[in-house]
């Protein structure tokens, strides 16, 4: 039985717990699609930080995101998930390839992901899956409003997507192989979700399982364009800010938070509709359902103005990561404390789907951590900013997040160190505290080990820009204007 095969491979647990999980698997053999490999529904939000969730204790959302809260109560919560390079294109490239930005060269926005990268949809297609992509793509690098032909979609067949736009109430997309422009009706994330629901209903009885990737642009700014009915719920004076937001940032942070949280409430309602559809189609048990985000949002923390990311602070780096797979794990609440990094996500899902992980993947499956936390008790997840852009005066950095600590270096050496259990808002930098000298050495050694593993010597940004042949504009990023020359690892490096 396939479920037992998966369990044997990913579990290293007590005989009693193994018995209970096997019983759950046997019960689920009654589902109509049990003999099929599991469907996969991957939901990716944009700029949704881990802290902005009710289940993680955000008082502004208490009781206001019932669908996410339900998943957190009945599924898996990787509570220390991080974005390897917390900005859009680098995260998406690392997610689809399972490889680090310094390996792929995908460390700027608006780069073209080369066709020779072996990606998520291609792997699933070879395993017999149907593949679908709906929403924001941001991996083609040929212009944010241009048509992406089939050969540049990295293995996704069903296609209703656009490279990049956050014009939520006038959201452009292309459908299939036509370069005709279409616009989603009303609020874009609602329409994209409805299309995903239609796809699920049309493919729930198929002989082949499906991989459906739904990529929302929200809650990324502009924040004031969220549905009005949710904006009416929040008032600036009622917004509760974290203690690491200084006085000079509070007014702007509260203003932006109203729309930010409104987008989040709207997306939570979409998650509820998706979950309901899976249940109505009787495939929720044998579907791996994932919700996450590409990076966070500073929202005034540490004196960084709202709308920014890329930084090493938890508001930028930490992302939500919830997963449900009832056929194997039932509906029990499971919290995984070991960090999961962006390149780890692909091998983890492949492991759960009983699909071999390609040798090209650099990330490590975190499936075993679900039931055997000790197996990854000392795991450290690498985070990086190879060449900061939009604010190019910011420092390059490399660092690690463990289940408890954050340790970050810039080119001059140790820069930031936090005990995230005692100091969740990262307000007490321990780098120069002599009482933590041994801890600093330990974390420094872990970082060096991780960087050595992925072949990154942590050099100044100019080294990587020259290595990949990139040409930057005055703001330090890849030009994405209409007449800009496309750039990417497979384009610039060959010149």
PDB file of C-alpha atoms in Angstrom, residues 61 71 153 210 315 370 402 412 422 468:
ATOM      1  CA  UNK A  61      -6.079  39.170  13.301  1.00  0.00           C
ATOM      2  CA  UNK A  71      -5.469  24.498   9.084  1.00  0.00           C
ATOM      3  CA  UNK A 153       6.682  28.064 -18.254  1.00  0.00           C
ATOM      4  CA  UNK A 210      -2.624  17.168 -10.421  1.00  0.00           C
ATOM      5  CA  UNK A 315       9.793  40.389   9.804  1.00  0.00           C
ATOM      6  CA  UNK A 370       7.170  15.954  11.097  1.00  0.00           C
ATOM      7  CA  UNK A 402      17.901  27.835  13.826  1.00  0.00           C
ATOM      8  CA  UNK A 412      33.019  42.952   8.126  1.00  0.00           C
ATOM      9  CA  UNK A 422      13.768  35.285  24.813  1.00  0.00           C
ATOM     10  CA  UNK A 468      26.784  36.369 -13.902  1.00  0.00           C
TER      11      UNK A 468
END
